[in-house]
Amino acid sequence: MNKKVIQSAIKMCEKAHAPFSNYKVGSAVEIDSGEIIGGCNIESSSYGLTCCAERVALFRAIAEGYDKFKSIAVATKNAGMPCGACRQIIWELCGEIPVYICDMNGWVKTVSSNKLIPDAFDKKDLK
Ligand code: THU
């Protein structure tokens, strides 16, 4: 387990823009080369346009040209689980990787991405 990715996810909670739910989420993705890219949740007054921390982290990484990921961490005050949309995107962009679910004290539960979305719809279904 990479402590840096967990500490980065915890730190990213400070950047959360969550004026409606007040539920701050930080995420960080570990690139295969070792770099770490963070994300936080960004809420909209129209609610549905909100983007989760995990997707912000992954989309930032993709936009920077990275496409191989070793792990992803998600931090909240209560070690909340990733939503369904993020499970789908983690699976599609990362394949099978450890997902570190953390609280703000650094408590961590590790779950494999394929366990989070069993029998996922993905590119194989589009053949
Ligand atoms: N949220 C995330 O950032 N990631 C998840 O996987 C679950 C939910 C955010 C979205 C919203 O800003 C807040 O948590 C409450 O749902």
Short mmCIF file of N, CA and C and ligand atoms in Angstrom, two decimals:
data_model
loop_
_atom_site.label_atom_id
_atom_site.label_comp_id
_atom_site.label_asym_id
_atom_site.label_seq_id
_atom_site.Cartn_x
_atom_site.Cartn_y
_atom_site.Cartn_z
N MET A 1 0.85 -1.21 0.00
CA MET A 1 0.00 0.00 0.00
C MET A 1 0.88 1.26 0.00
N ASN A 2 0.55 2.21 -0.87
CA ASN A 2 1.32 3.45 -0.98
C ASN A 2 0.71 4.53 -0.08
N LYS A 3 1.46 4.89 0.97
CA LYS A 3 0.93 5.88 1.94
C LYS A 3 0.75 7.25 1.30
N LYS A 4 1.59 7.55 0.28
CA LYS A 4 1.54 8.87 -0.35
C LYS A 4 0.20 9.12 -1.04
N VAL A 5 -0.33 8.08 -1.67
CA VAL A 5 -1.60 8.27 -2.39
C VAL A 5 -2.73 8.50 -1.38
N ILE A 6 -2.62 7.85 -0.23
CA ILE A 6 -3.65 8.01 0.81
C ILE A 6 -3.55 9.41 1.43
N GLN A 7 -2.33 9.82 1.76
CA GLN A 7 -2.15 11.16 2.34
C GLN A 7 -2.59 12.24 1.35
N SER A 8 -2.35 12.03 0.07
CA SER A 8 -2.77 13.02 -0.95
C SER A 8 -4.29 13.11 -1.01
N ALA A 9 -4.96 11.96 -0.94
CA ALA A 9 -6.43 11.97 -1.00
C ALA A 9 -6.98 12.73 0.22
N ILE A 10 -6.41 12.48 1.38
CA ILE A 10 -6.86 13.18 2.60
C ILE A 10 -6.65 14.69 2.44
N LYS A 11 -5.50 15.06 1.92
CA LYS A 11 -5.18 16.48 1.73
C LYS A 11 -6.13 17.13 0.72
N MET A 12 -6.52 16.38 -0.30
CA MET A 12 -7.40 16.93 -1.35
C MET A 12 -8.78 17.30 -0.82
N CYS A 13 -9.17 16.74 0.31
CA CYS A 13 -10.47 17.13 0.91
C CYS A 13 -10.53 18.63 1.17
N GLU A 14 -9.37 19.22 1.46
CA GLU A 14 -9.33 20.67 1.73
C GLU A 14 -9.78 21.47 0.51
N LYS A 15 -9.62 20.89 -0.68
CA LYS A 15 -9.95 21.60 -1.92
C LYS A 15 -11.41 21.41 -2.32
N ALA A 16 -12.12 20.52 -1.63
CA ALA A 16 -13.49 20.21 -2.03
C ALA A 16 -14.34 21.47 -2.14
N HIS A 17 -15.17 21.50 -3.19
CA HIS A 17 -16.15 22.59 -3.34
C HIS A 17 -17.51 21.94 -3.11
N ALA A 18 -17.95 21.93 -1.85
CA ALA A 18 -19.15 21.17 -1.49
C ALA A 18 -20.08 22.01 -0.62
N PRO A 19 -20.51 23.19 -1.15
CA PRO A 19 -21.34 24.08 -0.32
C PRO A 19 -22.75 23.56 -0.10
N PHE A 20 -23.20 22.58 -0.89
CA PHE A 20 -24.59 22.12 -0.77
C PHE A 20 -24.70 20.91 0.15
N SER A 21 -23.81 19.95 -0.02
CA SER A 21 -23.88 18.76 0.85
C SER A 21 -22.98 18.92 2.07
N ASN A 22 -21.96 19.76 1.95
CA ASN A 22 -20.96 19.85 3.00
C ASN A 22 -20.19 18.55 3.20
N TYR A 23 -20.32 17.64 2.27
CA TYR A 23 -19.63 16.35 2.36
C TYR A 23 -18.39 16.45 1.47
N LYS A 24 -17.23 16.59 2.14
CA LYS A 24 -15.99 16.81 1.39
C LYS A 24 -15.35 15.48 1.02
N VAL A 25 -14.97 15.37 -0.25
CA VAL A 25 -14.33 14.15 -0.72
C VAL A 25 -13.02 14.51 -1.41
N GLY A 26 -11.98 13.78 -1.06
CA GLY A 26 -10.68 13.94 -1.73
C GLY A 26 -10.30 12.63 -2.37
N SER A 27 -9.61 12.72 -3.47
CA SER A 27 -9.17 11.49 -4.14
C SER A 27 -7.77 11.71 -4.68
N ALA A 28 -7.05 10.63 -4.89
CA ALA A 28 -5.75 10.72 -5.53
C ALA A 28 -5.51 9.43 -6.28
N VAL A 29 -4.93 9.58 -7.45
CA VAL A 29 -4.65 8.41 -8.28
C VAL A 29 -3.13 8.28 -8.42
N GLU A 30 -2.65 7.05 -8.30
CA GLU A 30 -1.22 6.76 -8.41
C GLU A 30 -0.94 6.27 -9.82
N ILE A 31 -0.13 7.03 -10.54
CA ILE A 31 0.24 6.68 -11.92
C ILE A 31 1.29 5.57 -11.85
N ASP A 32 1.39 4.76 -12.91
CA ASP A 32 2.36 3.65 -12.85
C ASP A 32 3.79 4.14 -12.67
N SER A 33 4.07 5.36 -13.13
CA SER A 33 5.43 5.92 -12.98
C SER A 33 5.66 6.51 -11.59
N GLY A 34 4.64 6.51 -10.75
CA GLY A 34 4.84 6.96 -9.37
C GLY A 34 4.22 8.32 -9.04
N GLU A 35 3.96 9.13 -10.09
CA GLU A 35 3.34 10.43 -9.81
C GLU A 35 1.95 10.25 -9.20
N ILE A 36 1.51 11.29 -8.52
CA ILE A 36 0.19 11.24 -7.90
C ILE A 36 -0.61 12.46 -8.35
N ILE A 37 -1.84 12.24 -8.76
CA ILE A 37 -2.70 13.35 -9.19
C ILE A 37 -3.97 13.32 -8.35
N GLY A 38 -4.33 14.49 -7.84
CA GLY A 38 -5.47 14.57 -6.92
C GLY A 38 -6.71 15.15 -7.56
N GLY A 39 -7.82 14.92 -6.88
CA GLY A 39 -9.11 15.50 -7.27
C GLY A 39 -9.97 15.69 -6.04
N CYS A 40 -10.99 16.52 -6.18
CA CYS A 40 -11.93 16.73 -5.08
C CYS A 40 -13.32 16.85 -5.68
N ASN A 41 -14.35 16.68 -4.86
CA ASN A 41 -15.70 16.86 -5.41
C ASN A 41 -15.98 18.33 -5.67
N ILE A 42 -16.72 18.58 -6.73
CA ILE A 42 -17.06 19.95 -7.14
C ILE A 42 -18.57 19.96 -7.38
N GLU A 43 -19.28 20.67 -6.51
CA GLU A 43 -20.74 20.66 -6.58
C GLU A 43 -21.28 21.84 -7.38
N SER A 44 -22.49 21.62 -7.93
CA SER A 44 -23.21 22.65 -8.68
C SER A 44 -24.54 22.91 -7.99
N SER A 45 -25.02 24.15 -8.11
CA SER A 45 -26.33 24.48 -7.53
C SER A 45 -27.44 23.70 -8.22
N SER A 46 -27.16 23.16 -9.41
CA SER A 46 -28.16 22.34 -10.09
C SER A 46 -28.00 20.86 -9.68
N TYR A 47 -27.16 20.60 -8.72
CA TYR A 47 -26.94 19.28 -8.10
C TYR A 47 -26.44 18.22 -9.08
N GLY A 48 -27.20 17.99 -10.15
CA GLY A 48 -26.87 16.90 -11.07
C GLY A 48 -25.55 17.11 -11.81
N LEU A 49 -25.08 18.33 -11.86
CA LEU A 49 -23.82 18.61 -12.57
C LEU A 49 -22.60 18.40 -11.68
N THR A 50 -22.85 18.07 -10.44
CA THR A 50 -21.75 17.80 -9.50
C THR A 50 -20.83 16.74 -10.06
N CYS A 51 -19.53 16.92 -9.84
CA CYS A 51 -18.60 15.86 -10.23
C CYS A 51 -17.87 15.34 -8.99
N CYS A 52 -17.81 14.03 -8.90
CA CYS A 52 -17.17 13.38 -7.74
C CYS A 52 -15.65 13.50 -7.79
N ALA A 53 -15.05 13.39 -6.63
CA ALA A 53 -13.61 13.53 -6.48
C ALA A 53 -12.83 12.50 -7.31
N GLU A 54 -13.31 11.26 -7.32
CA GLU A 54 -12.58 10.20 -8.05
C GLU A 54 -12.51 10.51 -9.53
N ARG A 55 -13.64 10.98 -10.08
CA ARG A 55 -13.64 11.27 -11.51
C ARG A 55 -12.81 12.51 -11.82
N VAL A 56 -12.83 13.50 -10.93
CA VAL A 56 -11.98 14.67 -11.16
C VAL A 56 -10.51 14.24 -11.18
N ALA A 57 -10.11 13.39 -10.25
CA ALA A 57 -8.71 12.93 -10.20
C ALA A 57 -8.35 12.17 -11.47
N LEU A 58 -9.22 11.24 -11.86
CA LEU A 58 -8.90 10.42 -13.04
C LEU A 58 -8.94 11.24 -14.33
N PHE A 59 -9.90 12.14 -14.44
CA PHE A 59 -9.98 12.94 -15.67
C PHE A 59 -8.80 13.91 -15.76
N ARG A 60 -8.37 14.41 -14.61
CA ARG A 60 -7.16 15.26 -14.62
C ARG A 60 -5.96 14.46 -15.11
N ALA A 61 -5.85 13.24 -14.61
CA ALA A 61 -4.70 12.40 -14.98
C ALA A 61 -4.72 12.09 -16.48
N ILE A 62 -5.90 11.73 -16.98
CA ILE A 62 -6.02 11.43 -18.41
C ILE A 62 -5.67 12.67 -19.24
N ALA A 63 -6.17 13.82 -18.81
CA ALA A 63 -5.92 15.06 -19.56
C ALA A 63 -4.43 15.43 -19.54
N GLU A 64 -3.71 14.95 -18.53
CA GLU A 64 -2.26 15.18 -18.47
C GLU A 64 -1.48 14.16 -19.28
N GLY A 65 -2.21 13.20 -19.87
CA GLY A 65 -1.53 12.24 -20.74
C GLY A 65 -1.22 10.90 -20.09
N TYR A 66 -1.65 10.70 -18.85
CA TYR A 66 -1.40 9.42 -18.18
C TYR A 66 -2.54 8.45 -18.48
N ASP A 67 -2.18 7.18 -18.65
CA ASP A 67 -3.27 6.23 -18.88
C ASP A 67 -3.03 4.87 -18.22
N LYS A 68 -2.02 4.79 -17.35
CA LYS A 68 -1.81 3.54 -16.60
C LYS A 68 -1.74 3.87 -15.12
N PHE A 69 -2.62 3.20 -14.39
CA PHE A 69 -2.79 3.56 -12.99
C PHE A 69 -2.55 2.36 -12.09
N LYS A 70 -1.93 2.66 -10.94
CA LYS A 70 -1.58 1.59 -9.98
C LYS A 70 -2.59 1.46 -8.87
N SER A 71 -3.13 2.59 -8.42
CA SER A 71 -4.10 2.56 -7.32
C SER A 71 -4.85 3.89 -7.30
N ILE A 72 -5.96 3.88 -6.56
CA ILE A 72 -6.69 5.14 -6.34
C ILE A 72 -7.14 5.16 -4.88
N ALA A 73 -7.08 6.33 -4.28
CA ALA A 73 -7.53 6.49 -2.89
C ALA A 73 -8.68 7.49 -2.85
N VAL A 74 -9.62 7.26 -1.95
CA VAL A 74 -10.77 8.15 -1.77
C VAL A 74 -10.88 8.42 -0.27
N ALA A 75 -10.90 9.70 0.10
CA ALA A 75 -10.95 10.04 1.53
C ALA A 75 -12.18 10.87 1.85
N THR A 76 -12.83 10.51 2.94
CA THR A 76 -13.96 11.28 3.48
C THR A 76 -13.90 11.17 5.00
N LYS A 77 -14.77 11.92 5.68
CA LYS A 77 -14.76 11.89 7.15
C LYS A 77 -15.17 10.52 7.68
N ASN A 78 -15.96 9.76 6.87
CA ASN A 78 -16.48 8.49 7.38
C ASN A 78 -16.12 7.30 6.50
N ALA A 79 -15.06 7.43 5.72
CA ALA A 79 -14.61 6.35 4.83
C ALA A 79 -15.77 5.85 3.95
N GLY A 80 -16.48 6.81 3.34
CA GLY A 80 -17.60 6.47 2.46
C GLY A 80 -17.14 5.75 1.20
N MET A 81 -18.00 4.92 0.68
CA MET A 81 -17.67 4.13 -0.52
C MET A 81 -17.88 4.95 -1.80
N PRO A 82 -17.17 4.63 -2.88
CA PRO A 82 -17.38 5.33 -4.15
C PRO A 82 -18.78 5.07 -4.72
N CYS A 83 -19.34 6.08 -5.37
CA CYS A 83 -20.68 5.92 -5.96
C CYS A 83 -20.60 5.01 -7.20
N GLY A 84 -21.75 4.64 -7.71
CA GLY A 84 -21.80 3.72 -8.86
C GLY A 84 -21.12 4.29 -10.10
N ALA A 85 -21.33 5.58 -10.37
CA ALA A 85 -20.73 6.19 -11.56
C ALA A 85 -19.20 6.12 -11.46
N CYS A 86 -18.66 6.41 -10.29
CA CYS A 86 -17.20 6.37 -10.12
C CYS A 86 -16.67 4.95 -10.20
N ARG A 87 -17.43 3.99 -9.69
CA ARG A 87 -17.01 2.58 -9.81
C ARG A 87 -16.85 2.21 -11.27
N GLN A 88 -17.82 2.63 -12.09
CA GLN A 88 -17.76 2.33 -13.53
C GLN A 88 -16.51 2.96 -14.17
N ILE A 89 -16.27 4.23 -13.85
CA ILE A 89 -15.14 4.94 -14.48
C ILE A 89 -13.81 4.39 -13.97
N ILE A 90 -13.73 4.06 -12.69
CA ILE A 90 -12.48 3.47 -12.16
C ILE A 90 -12.19 2.17 -12.91
N TRP A 91 -13.23 1.35 -13.07
CA TRP A 91 -13.03 0.07 -13.77
C TRP A 91 -12.58 0.30 -15.21
N GLU A 92 -13.24 1.20 -15.91
CA GLU A 92 -12.92 1.39 -17.33
C GLU A 92 -11.55 2.02 -17.55
N LEU A 93 -11.15 2.94 -16.69
CA LEU A 93 -9.88 3.63 -16.92
C LEU A 93 -8.70 2.93 -16.25
N CYS A 94 -8.97 2.15 -15.22
CA CYS A 94 -7.86 1.58 -14.43
C CYS A 94 -7.79 0.06 -14.51
N GLY A 95 -8.88 -0.59 -14.88
CA GLY A 95 -8.89 -2.06 -14.79
C GLY A 95 -8.84 -2.49 -13.33
N GLU A 96 -8.18 -3.63 -13.11
CA GLU A 96 -8.16 -4.15 -11.74
C GLU A 96 -7.03 -3.50 -10.94
N ILE A 97 -7.40 -2.66 -10.00
CA ILE A 97 -6.42 -1.98 -9.14
C ILE A 97 -7.00 -1.93 -7.71
N PRO A 98 -6.14 -1.75 -6.72
CA PRO A 98 -6.66 -1.54 -5.36
C PRO A 98 -7.27 -0.15 -5.22
N VAL A 99 -8.43 -0.11 -4.56
CA VAL A 99 -9.09 1.16 -4.26
C VAL A 99 -9.00 1.32 -2.74
N TYR A 100 -8.32 2.36 -2.31
CA TYR A 100 -8.14 2.60 -0.88
C TYR A 100 -9.23 3.55 -0.40
N ILE A 101 -10.09 3.05 0.46
CA ILE A 101 -11.17 3.85 1.02
C ILE A 101 -10.70 4.31 2.41
N CYS A 102 -10.60 5.62 2.60
CA CYS A 102 -9.92 6.13 3.81
C CYS A 102 -10.79 7.11 4.58
N ASP A 103 -10.49 7.22 5.86
CA ASP A 103 -11.06 8.34 6.62
C ASP A 103 -9.95 9.37 6.86
N MET A 104 -10.27 10.41 7.59
CA MET A 104 -9.33 11.52 7.73
C MET A 104 -8.17 11.20 8.67
N ASN A 105 -8.28 10.10 9.41
CA ASN A 105 -7.18 9.71 10.31
C ASN A 105 -6.22 8.74 9.64
N GLY A 106 -6.49 8.43 8.38
CA GLY A 106 -5.61 7.50 7.68
C GLY A 106 -6.01 6.04 7.85
N TRP A 107 -7.21 5.80 8.43
CA TRP A 107 -7.74 4.43 8.47
C TRP A 107 -8.09 4.04 7.02
N VAL A 108 -7.72 2.83 6.62
CA VAL A 108 -7.89 2.44 5.22
C VAL A 108 -8.53 1.07 5.09
N LYS A 109 -9.51 1.00 4.19
CA LYS A 109 -10.04 -0.30 3.76
C LYS A 109 -9.67 -0.45 2.28
N THR A 110 -9.09 -1.59 1.92
CA THR A 110 -8.69 -1.80 0.53
C THR A 110 -9.67 -2.73 -0.15
N VAL A 111 -10.20 -2.29 -1.29
CA VAL A 111 -11.14 -3.11 -2.06
C VAL A 111 -10.64 -3.13 -3.50
N SER A 112 -10.70 -4.29 -4.14
CA SER A 112 -10.29 -4.36 -5.54
C SER A 112 -11.37 -3.75 -6.43
N SER A 113 -10.96 -3.04 -7.48
CA SER A 113 -11.92 -2.34 -8.35
C SER A 113 -12.95 -3.31 -8.96
N ASN A 114 -12.55 -4.55 -9.22
CA ASN A 114 -13.53 -5.47 -9.84
C ASN A 114 -14.58 -5.95 -8.84
N LYS A 115 -14.24 -5.85 -7.57
CA LYS A 115 -15.24 -6.20 -6.53
C LYS A 115 -16.29 -5.09 -6.40
N LEU A 116 -15.88 -3.86 -6.75
CA LEU A 116 -16.79 -2.72 -6.61
C LEU A 116 -17.85 -2.72 -7.70
N ILE A 117 -17.53 -3.38 -8.83
CA ILE A 117 -18.50 -3.38 -9.93
C ILE A 117 -18.46 -4.74 -10.64
N PRO A 118 -19.03 -5.74 -10.00
CA PRO A 118 -18.98 -7.08 -10.58
C PRO A 118 -19.73 -7.14 -11.91
N ASP A 119 -19.21 -7.95 -12.83
CA ASP A 119 -19.83 -8.12 -14.16
C ASP A 119 -20.09 -6.78 -14.84
N ALA A 120 -19.11 -5.92 -14.79
CA ALA A 120 -19.29 -4.55 -15.32
C ALA A 120 -19.58 -4.55 -16.81
N PHE A 121 -20.38 -3.60 -17.23
CA PHE A 121 -20.50 -3.27 -18.65
C PHE A 121 -19.21 -2.56 -19.03
N ASP A 122 -18.58 -2.97 -20.12
CA ASP A 122 -17.39 -2.25 -20.58
C ASP A 122 -17.15 -2.51 -22.06
N LYS A 123 -15.95 -2.22 -22.54
CA LYS A 123 -15.69 -2.28 -23.99
C LYS A 123 -15.95 -3.66 -24.58
N LYS A 124 -15.81 -4.72 -23.80
CA LYS A 124 -16.06 -6.06 -24.35
C LYS A 124 -17.51 -6.21 -24.79
N ASP A 125 -18.40 -5.46 -24.17
CA ASP A 125 -19.84 -5.55 -24.52
C ASP A 125 -20.16 -4.81 -25.81
N LEU A 126 -19.23 -4.00 -26.27
CA LEU A 126 -19.49 -3.20 -27.47
C LEU A 126 -18.98 -3.87 -28.74
N LYS A 127 -18.44 -5.10 -28.57
CA LYS A 127 -17.87 -5.80 -29.75
C LYS A 127 -18.97 -6.38 -30.63
N1 THU B 1 -19.15 12.15 -3.89
C1 THU B 1 -17.87 11.94 -4.37
O1 THU B 1 -17.10 12.87 -4.55
N2 THU B 1 -17.52 10.66 -4.62
C2 THU B 1 -18.31 9.57 -4.44
O2 THU B 1 -17.94 8.48 -4.83
C3 THU B 1 -19.60 9.72 -3.76
C4 THU B 1 -20.13 11.10 -3.69
C5 THU B 1 -19.57 13.54 -3.63
C6 THU B 1 -20.59 14.08 -4.57
C7 THU B 1 -21.24 15.16 -3.73
O3 THU B 1 -20.47 16.35 -3.88
C8 THU B 1 -21.09 14.68 -2.31
O4 THU B 1 -20.13 13.63 -2.34
C9 THU B 1 -22.39 14.17 -1.70
O5 THU B 1 -22.98 13.21 -2.50
#
